[in-house]
Tab-separated table of C-alpha atoms in Angstrom:
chain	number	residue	atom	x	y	z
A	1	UNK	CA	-57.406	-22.765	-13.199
A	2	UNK	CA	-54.951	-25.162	-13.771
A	3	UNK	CA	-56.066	-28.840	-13.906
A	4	UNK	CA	-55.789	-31.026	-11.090
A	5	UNK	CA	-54.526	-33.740	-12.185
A	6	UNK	CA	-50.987	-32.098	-13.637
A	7	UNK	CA	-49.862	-30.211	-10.594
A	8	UNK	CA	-50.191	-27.499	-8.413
A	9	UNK	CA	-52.590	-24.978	-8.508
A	10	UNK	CA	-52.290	-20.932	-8.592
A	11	UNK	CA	-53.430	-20.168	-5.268
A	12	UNK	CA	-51.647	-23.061	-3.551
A	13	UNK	CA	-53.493	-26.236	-2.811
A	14	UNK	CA	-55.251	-25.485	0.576
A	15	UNK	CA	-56.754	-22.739	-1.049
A	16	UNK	CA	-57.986	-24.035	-3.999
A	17	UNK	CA	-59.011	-27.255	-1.887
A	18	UNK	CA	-61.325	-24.860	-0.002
A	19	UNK	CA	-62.561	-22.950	-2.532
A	20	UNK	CA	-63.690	-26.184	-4.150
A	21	UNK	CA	-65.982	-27.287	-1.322
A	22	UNK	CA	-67.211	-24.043	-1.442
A	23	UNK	CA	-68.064	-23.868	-5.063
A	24	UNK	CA	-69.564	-27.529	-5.022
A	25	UNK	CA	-71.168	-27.681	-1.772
A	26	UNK	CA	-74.462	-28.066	-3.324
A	27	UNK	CA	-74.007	-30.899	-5.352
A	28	UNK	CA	-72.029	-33.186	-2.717
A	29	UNK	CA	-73.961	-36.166	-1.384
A	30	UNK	CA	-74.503	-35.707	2.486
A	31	UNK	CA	-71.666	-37.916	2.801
A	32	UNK	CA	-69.410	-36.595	0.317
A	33	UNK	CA	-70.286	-32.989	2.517
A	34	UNK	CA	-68.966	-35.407	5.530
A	35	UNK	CA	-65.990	-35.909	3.655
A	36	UNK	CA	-65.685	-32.198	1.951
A	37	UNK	CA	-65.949	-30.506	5.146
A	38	UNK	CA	-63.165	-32.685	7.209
A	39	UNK	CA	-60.848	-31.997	4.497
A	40	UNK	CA	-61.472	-28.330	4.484
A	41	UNK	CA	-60.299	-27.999	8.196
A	42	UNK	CA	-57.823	-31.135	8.612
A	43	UNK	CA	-54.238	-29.614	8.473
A	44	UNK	CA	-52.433	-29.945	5.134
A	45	UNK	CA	-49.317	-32.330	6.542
A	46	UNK	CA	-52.312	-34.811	7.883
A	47	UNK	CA	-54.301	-34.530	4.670
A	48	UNK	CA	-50.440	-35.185	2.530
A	49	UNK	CA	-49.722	-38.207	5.217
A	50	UNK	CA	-53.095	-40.055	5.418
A	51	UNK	CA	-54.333	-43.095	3.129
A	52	UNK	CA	-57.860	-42.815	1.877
A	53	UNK	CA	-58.658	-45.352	4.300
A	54	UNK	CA	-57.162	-43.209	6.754
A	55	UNK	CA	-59.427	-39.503	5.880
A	56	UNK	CA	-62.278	-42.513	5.819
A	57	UNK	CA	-61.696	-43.360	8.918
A	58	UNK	CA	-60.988	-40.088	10.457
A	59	UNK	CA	-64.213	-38.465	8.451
A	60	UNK	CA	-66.864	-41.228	9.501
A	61	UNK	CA	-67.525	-42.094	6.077
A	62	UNK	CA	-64.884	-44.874	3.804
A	63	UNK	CA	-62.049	-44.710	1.467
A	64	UNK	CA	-64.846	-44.815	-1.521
A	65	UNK	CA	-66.339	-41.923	-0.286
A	66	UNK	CA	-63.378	-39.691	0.056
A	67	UNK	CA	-62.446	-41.065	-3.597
A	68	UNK	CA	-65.701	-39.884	-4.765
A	69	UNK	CA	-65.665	-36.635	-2.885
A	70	UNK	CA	-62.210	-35.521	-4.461
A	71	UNK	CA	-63.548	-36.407	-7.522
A	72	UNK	CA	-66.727	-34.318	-7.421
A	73	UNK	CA	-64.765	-31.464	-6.252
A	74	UNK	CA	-62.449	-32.009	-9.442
A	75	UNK	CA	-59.555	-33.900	-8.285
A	76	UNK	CA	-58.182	-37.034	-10.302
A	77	UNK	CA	-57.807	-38.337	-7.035
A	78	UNK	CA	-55.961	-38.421	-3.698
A	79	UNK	CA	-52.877	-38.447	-5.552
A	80	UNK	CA	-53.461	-35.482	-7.177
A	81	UNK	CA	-54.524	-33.480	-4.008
A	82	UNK	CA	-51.627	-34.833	-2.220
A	83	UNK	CA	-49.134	-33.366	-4.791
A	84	UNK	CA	-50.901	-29.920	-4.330
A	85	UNK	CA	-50.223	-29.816	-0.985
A	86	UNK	CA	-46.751	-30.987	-1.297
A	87	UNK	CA	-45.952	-28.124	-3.774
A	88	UNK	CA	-47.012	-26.024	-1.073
A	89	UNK	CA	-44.816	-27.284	1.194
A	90	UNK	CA	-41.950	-27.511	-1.242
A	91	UNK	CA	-41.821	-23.957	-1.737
A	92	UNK	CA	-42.366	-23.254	2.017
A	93	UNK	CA	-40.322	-25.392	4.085
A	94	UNK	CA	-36.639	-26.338	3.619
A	95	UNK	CA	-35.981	-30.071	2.805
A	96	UNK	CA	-34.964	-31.078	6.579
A	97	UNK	CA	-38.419	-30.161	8.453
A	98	UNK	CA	-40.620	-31.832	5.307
A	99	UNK	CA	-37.646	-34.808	6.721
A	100	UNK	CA	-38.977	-34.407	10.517
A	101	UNK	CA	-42.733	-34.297	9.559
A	102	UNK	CA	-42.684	-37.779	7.828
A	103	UNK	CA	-40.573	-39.662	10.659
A	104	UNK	CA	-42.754	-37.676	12.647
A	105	UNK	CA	-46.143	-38.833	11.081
A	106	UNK	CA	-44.460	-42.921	10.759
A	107	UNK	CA	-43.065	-42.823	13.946
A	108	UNK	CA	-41.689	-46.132	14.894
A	109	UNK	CA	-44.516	-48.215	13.970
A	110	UNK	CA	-43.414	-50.896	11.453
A	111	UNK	CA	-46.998	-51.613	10.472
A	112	UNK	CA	-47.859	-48.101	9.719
A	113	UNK	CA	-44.663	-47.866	7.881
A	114	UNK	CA	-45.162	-50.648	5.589
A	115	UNK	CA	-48.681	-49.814	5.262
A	116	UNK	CA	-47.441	-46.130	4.179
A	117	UNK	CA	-45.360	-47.260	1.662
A	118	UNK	CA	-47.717	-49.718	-0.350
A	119	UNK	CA	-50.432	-47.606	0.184
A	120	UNK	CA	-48.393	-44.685	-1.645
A	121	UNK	CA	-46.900	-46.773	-3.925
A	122	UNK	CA	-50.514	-47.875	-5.106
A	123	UNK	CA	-52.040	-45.044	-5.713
A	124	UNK	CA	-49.157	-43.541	-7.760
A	125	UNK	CA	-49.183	-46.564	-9.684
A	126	UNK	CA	-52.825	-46.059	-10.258
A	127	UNK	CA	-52.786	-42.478	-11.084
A	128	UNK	CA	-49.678	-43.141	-13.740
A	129	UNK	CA	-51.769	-45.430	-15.152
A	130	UNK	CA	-55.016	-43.466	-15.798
A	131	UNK	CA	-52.970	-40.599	-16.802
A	132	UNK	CA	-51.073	-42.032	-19.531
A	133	UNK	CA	-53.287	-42.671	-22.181
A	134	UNK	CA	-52.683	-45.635	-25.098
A	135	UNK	CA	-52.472	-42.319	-27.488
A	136	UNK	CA	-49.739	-41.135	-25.736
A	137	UNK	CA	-47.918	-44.100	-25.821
A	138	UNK	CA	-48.382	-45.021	-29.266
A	139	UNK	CA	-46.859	-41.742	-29.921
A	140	UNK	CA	-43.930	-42.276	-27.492
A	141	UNK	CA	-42.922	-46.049	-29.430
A	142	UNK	CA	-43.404	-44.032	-32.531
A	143	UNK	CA	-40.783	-42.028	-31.648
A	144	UNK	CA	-38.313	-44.204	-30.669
A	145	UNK	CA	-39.308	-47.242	-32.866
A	146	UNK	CA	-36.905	-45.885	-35.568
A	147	UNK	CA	-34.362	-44.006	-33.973
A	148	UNK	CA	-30.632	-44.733	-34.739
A	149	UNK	CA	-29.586	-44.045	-31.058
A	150	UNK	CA	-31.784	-43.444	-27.837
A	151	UNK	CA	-30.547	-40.425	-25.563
A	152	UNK	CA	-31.995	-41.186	-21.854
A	153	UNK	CA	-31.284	-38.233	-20.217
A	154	UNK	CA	-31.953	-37.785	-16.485
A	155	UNK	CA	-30.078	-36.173	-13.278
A	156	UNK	CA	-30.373	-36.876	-9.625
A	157	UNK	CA	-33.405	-39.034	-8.626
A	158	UNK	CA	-34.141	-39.238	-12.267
A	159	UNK	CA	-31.060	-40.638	-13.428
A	160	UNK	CA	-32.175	-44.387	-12.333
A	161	UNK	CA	-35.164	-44.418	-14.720
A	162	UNK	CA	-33.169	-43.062	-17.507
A	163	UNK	CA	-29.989	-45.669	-16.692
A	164	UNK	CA	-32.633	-48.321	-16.768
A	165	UNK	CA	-34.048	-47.336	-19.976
A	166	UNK	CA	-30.659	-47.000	-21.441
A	167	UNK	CA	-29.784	-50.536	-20.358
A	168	UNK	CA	-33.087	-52.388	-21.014
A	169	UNK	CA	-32.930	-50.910	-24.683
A	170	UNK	CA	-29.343	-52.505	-25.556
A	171	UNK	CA	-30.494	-55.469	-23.913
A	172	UNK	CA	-33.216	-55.581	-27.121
A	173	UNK	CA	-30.708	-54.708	-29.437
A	174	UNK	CA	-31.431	-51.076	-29.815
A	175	UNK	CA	-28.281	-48.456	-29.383
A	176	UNK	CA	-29.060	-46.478	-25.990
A	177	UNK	CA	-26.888	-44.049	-24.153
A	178	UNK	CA	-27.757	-42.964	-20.577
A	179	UNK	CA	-26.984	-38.878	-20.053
A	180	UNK	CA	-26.537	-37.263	-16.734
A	181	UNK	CA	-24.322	-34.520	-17.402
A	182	UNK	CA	-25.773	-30.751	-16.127
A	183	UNK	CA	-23.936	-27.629	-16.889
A	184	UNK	CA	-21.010	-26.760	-19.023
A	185	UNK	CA	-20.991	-30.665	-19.355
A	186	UNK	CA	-23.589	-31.120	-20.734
A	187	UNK	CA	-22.770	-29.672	-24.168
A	188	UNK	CA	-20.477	-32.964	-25.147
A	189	UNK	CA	-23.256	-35.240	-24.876
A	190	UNK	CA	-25.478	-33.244	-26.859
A	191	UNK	CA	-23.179	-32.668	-29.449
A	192	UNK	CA	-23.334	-36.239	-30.663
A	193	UNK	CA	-26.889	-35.821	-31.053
A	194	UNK	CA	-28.445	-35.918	-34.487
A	195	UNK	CA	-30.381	-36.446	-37.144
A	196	UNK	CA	-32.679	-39.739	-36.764
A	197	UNK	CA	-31.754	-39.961	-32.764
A	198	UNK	CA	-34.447	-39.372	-30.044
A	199	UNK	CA	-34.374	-38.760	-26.822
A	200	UNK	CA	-36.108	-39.903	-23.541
A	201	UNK	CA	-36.382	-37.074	-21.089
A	202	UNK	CA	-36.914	-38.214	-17.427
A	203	UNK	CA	-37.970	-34.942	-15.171
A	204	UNK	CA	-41.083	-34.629	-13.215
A	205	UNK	CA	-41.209	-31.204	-11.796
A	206	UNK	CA	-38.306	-29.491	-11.698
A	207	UNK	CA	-37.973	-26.837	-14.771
A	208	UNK	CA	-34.361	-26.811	-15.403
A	209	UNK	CA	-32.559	-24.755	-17.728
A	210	UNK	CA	-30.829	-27.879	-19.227
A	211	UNK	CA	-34.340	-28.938	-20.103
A	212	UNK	CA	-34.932	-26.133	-22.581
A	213	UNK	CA	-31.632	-26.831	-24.073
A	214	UNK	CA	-31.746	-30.507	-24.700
A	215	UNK	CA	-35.366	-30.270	-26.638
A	216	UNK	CA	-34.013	-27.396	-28.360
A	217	UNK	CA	-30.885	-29.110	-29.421
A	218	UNK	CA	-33.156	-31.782	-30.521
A	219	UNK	CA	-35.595	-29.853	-32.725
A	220	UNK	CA	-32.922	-28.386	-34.032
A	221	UNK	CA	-30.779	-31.862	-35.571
A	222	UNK	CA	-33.990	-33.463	-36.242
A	223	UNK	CA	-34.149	-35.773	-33.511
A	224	UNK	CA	-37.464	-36.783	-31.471
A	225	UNK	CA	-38.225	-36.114	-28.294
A	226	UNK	CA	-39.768	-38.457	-25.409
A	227	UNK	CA	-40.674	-36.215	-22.052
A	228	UNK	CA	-41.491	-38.356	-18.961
A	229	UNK	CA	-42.811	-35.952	-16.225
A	230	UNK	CA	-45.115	-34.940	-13.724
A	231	UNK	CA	-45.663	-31.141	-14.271
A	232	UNK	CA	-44.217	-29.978	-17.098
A	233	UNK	CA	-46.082	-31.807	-19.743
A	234	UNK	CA	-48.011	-28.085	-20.774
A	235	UNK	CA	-44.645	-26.567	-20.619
A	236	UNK	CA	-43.127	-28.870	-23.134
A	237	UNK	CA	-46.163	-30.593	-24.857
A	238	UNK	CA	-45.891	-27.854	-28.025
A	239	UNK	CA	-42.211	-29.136	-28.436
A	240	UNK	CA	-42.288	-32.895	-28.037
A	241	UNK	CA	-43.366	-35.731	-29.713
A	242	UNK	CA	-44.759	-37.260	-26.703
A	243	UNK	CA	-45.468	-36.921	-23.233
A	244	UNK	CA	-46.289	-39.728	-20.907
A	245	UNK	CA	-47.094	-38.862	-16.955
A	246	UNK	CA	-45.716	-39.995	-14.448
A	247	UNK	CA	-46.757	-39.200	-10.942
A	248	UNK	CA	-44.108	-38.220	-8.410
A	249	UNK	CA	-43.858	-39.086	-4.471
A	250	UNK	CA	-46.240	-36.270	-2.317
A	251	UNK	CA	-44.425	-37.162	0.279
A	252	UNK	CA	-40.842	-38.328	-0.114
A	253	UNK	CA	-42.284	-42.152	1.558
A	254	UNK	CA	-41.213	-43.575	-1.947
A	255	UNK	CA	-38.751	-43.266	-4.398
A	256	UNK	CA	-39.346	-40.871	-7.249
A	257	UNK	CA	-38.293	-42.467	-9.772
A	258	UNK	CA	-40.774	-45.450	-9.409
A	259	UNK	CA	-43.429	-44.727	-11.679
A	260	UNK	CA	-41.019	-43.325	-14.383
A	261	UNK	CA	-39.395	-47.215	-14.390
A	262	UNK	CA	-43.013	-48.562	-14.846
A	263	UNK	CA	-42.992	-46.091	-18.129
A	264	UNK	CA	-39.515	-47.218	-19.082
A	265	UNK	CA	-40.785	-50.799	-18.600
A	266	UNK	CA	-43.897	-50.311	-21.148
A	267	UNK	CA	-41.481	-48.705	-24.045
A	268	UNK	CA	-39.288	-51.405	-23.702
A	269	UNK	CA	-41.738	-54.190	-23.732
A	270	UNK	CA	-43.818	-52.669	-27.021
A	271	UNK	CA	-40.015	-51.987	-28.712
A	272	UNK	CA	-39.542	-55.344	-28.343
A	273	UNK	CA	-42.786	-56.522	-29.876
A	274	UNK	CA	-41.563	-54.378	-32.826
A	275	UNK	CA	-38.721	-56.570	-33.865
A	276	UNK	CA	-38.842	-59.440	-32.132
A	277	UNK	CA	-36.261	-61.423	-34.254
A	278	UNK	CA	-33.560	-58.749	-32.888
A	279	UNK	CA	-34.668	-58.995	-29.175
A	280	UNK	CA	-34.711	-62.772	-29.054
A	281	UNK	CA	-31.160	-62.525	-31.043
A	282	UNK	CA	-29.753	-60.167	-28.413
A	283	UNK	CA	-31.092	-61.812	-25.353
A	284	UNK	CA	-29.497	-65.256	-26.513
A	285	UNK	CA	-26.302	-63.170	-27.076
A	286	UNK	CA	-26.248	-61.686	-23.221
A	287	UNK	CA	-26.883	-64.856	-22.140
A	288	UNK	CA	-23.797	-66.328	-23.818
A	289	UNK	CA	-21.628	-63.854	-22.705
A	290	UNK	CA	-22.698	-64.081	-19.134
A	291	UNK	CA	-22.022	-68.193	-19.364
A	292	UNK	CA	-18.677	-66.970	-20.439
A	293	UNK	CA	-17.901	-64.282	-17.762
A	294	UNK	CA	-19.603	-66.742	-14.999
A	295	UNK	CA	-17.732	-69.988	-16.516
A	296	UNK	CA	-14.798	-71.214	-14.008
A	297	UNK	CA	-12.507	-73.542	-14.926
A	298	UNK	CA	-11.947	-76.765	-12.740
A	299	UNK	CA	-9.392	-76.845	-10.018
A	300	UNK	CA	-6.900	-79.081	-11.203
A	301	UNK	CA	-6.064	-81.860	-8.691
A	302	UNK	CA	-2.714	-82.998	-7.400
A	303	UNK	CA	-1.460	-86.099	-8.473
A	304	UNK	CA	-0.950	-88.186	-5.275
A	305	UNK	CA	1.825	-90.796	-5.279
């Protein structure tokens, strides 16, 4: 069985949900049982909608109790059984009714809403961060400590984690190129790639040929490779340096790129503990050269007679 915590499971993630409460039904608490059974029967769009406060709630029991109860039946957490689910309905319904059953789940209630959002947005938060271990990270720095250019490739919702990595980098004084390019395109940018380069991949589930060619391109010139994902880390773990997790929306209620910025944030911030002479250095220099582009010079008065 694949584990829980990296994506979705073989036999889809009702099933496997079910066949977990099945196999641990003897060593749930009564309340975790509580808990085990109301997921078991509870419709997949309500269980990929709800807070844990909410299957609390809805299960007579609390949001600690549902936590534990995932847990015990081998989930990281809801997080993890949420994006189950969604890779069920990813693969089964087209983009526009997964669009009707969140407005339909929200409806006009700005409380829910908000609630929705920061509920969401915490628990992927919390699940990128017990995912990505300090090991993992040490390796990722390691990588791109000494490379002579950084390559932060990323398309579509990706490419605003990889643009801000790009940025944030030459803001620290380290050379950074964002790459978006899929296709036939995409062979210019790699061709500049080389020896003593890395490169920052930004893709959480989504196995695209291009991918495959950009690590391979890498290995290949000697350059080190950085994968930021959700799923693919045992695709690509054999051919990176690093992987770091990063948790994507079950639902499409935030944006998908947010936890791969938090990642972006924590390279940039250890790079810059690296060589802090150079990022203090740079940072004076943007600031001078905004004063410059910003600086407007006086009206000049007419002389009155």
């Amino acid at each position: 069985m694949k584990n829980p915590e990296s994506g979705s499971a073989g036999p889809g993630g009702l099933t496997r949900l079910r066949a977990a409460v099945r196999d641990m039904w003897d060593e749930l608490s009564a309340s975790e049982r509580t808990v085990a059974q109301y997921l078991a029967s509870a419709p997949a769009e309500q269980m990929m909608f709800a807070s844990a406060q909410e299957l609390g709630a809805a299960s007579g029991t609390s949001n600690a109790t549902v936590v534990r109860a995932l847990q015990r039946l081998g989930y990281a957490g809801l997080p993890a059984l949420k994006r189950e689910l969604a890779a069920d309905f990813t693969s089964a319904l087209a983009p526009e009714v997964r669009l009707q059953q969140r407005i339909a789940h929200v409806g006009q209630d700005l409380e829910g809403i908000w609630n929705d959002v920061f509920d969401e947005t915490q628990e992927r938060i919390e699940q990128c961060r017990r995912l990505t271990g300090t090991d993992a990270l040490k390796r990722a720095v390691e990588a791109l400590a000494e490379a002579r250019e950084v390559f932060c490739y990323g398309v579509a919702a990706c490419e605003l984690a990889a643009r801000h990595l790009a940025l944030a980098l030459g803001r620290i004084g380290r050379r950074a190129r964002f790459v978006g390019e899929t296709g036939f395109a995409l062979a210019d940018p790699l061709l500049a790639l080389g020896q003593g380069d890395a490169v920052v991949v930004f893709q959480p589930g989504r196995q695209l040929a291009e991918l495959h060619v950009v690590v391979e391109r890498a290995r290949a010139v000697g350059a080190r490779v950085v994968f930021v994902t959700d799923e693919l880390g045992e695709v690509f773990e054999d051919r990176v340096d690093a992987v770091l997790t990063a948790p994507h929306t079950p639902t499409g209620n935030t944006n998908e790129a947010l936890t791969g910025l938090i990642l972006a944030d924590a390279l940039v911030l250890a790079l810059t503990t690296l060589d802090e002479t150079r990022a203090v250095e740079h940072s004076h220099q943007l600031t001078a050269l905004r004063e410059q582009l910003l600086a407007q010079k006086e009206p000049r008065t007419r002389r009155t007679t």
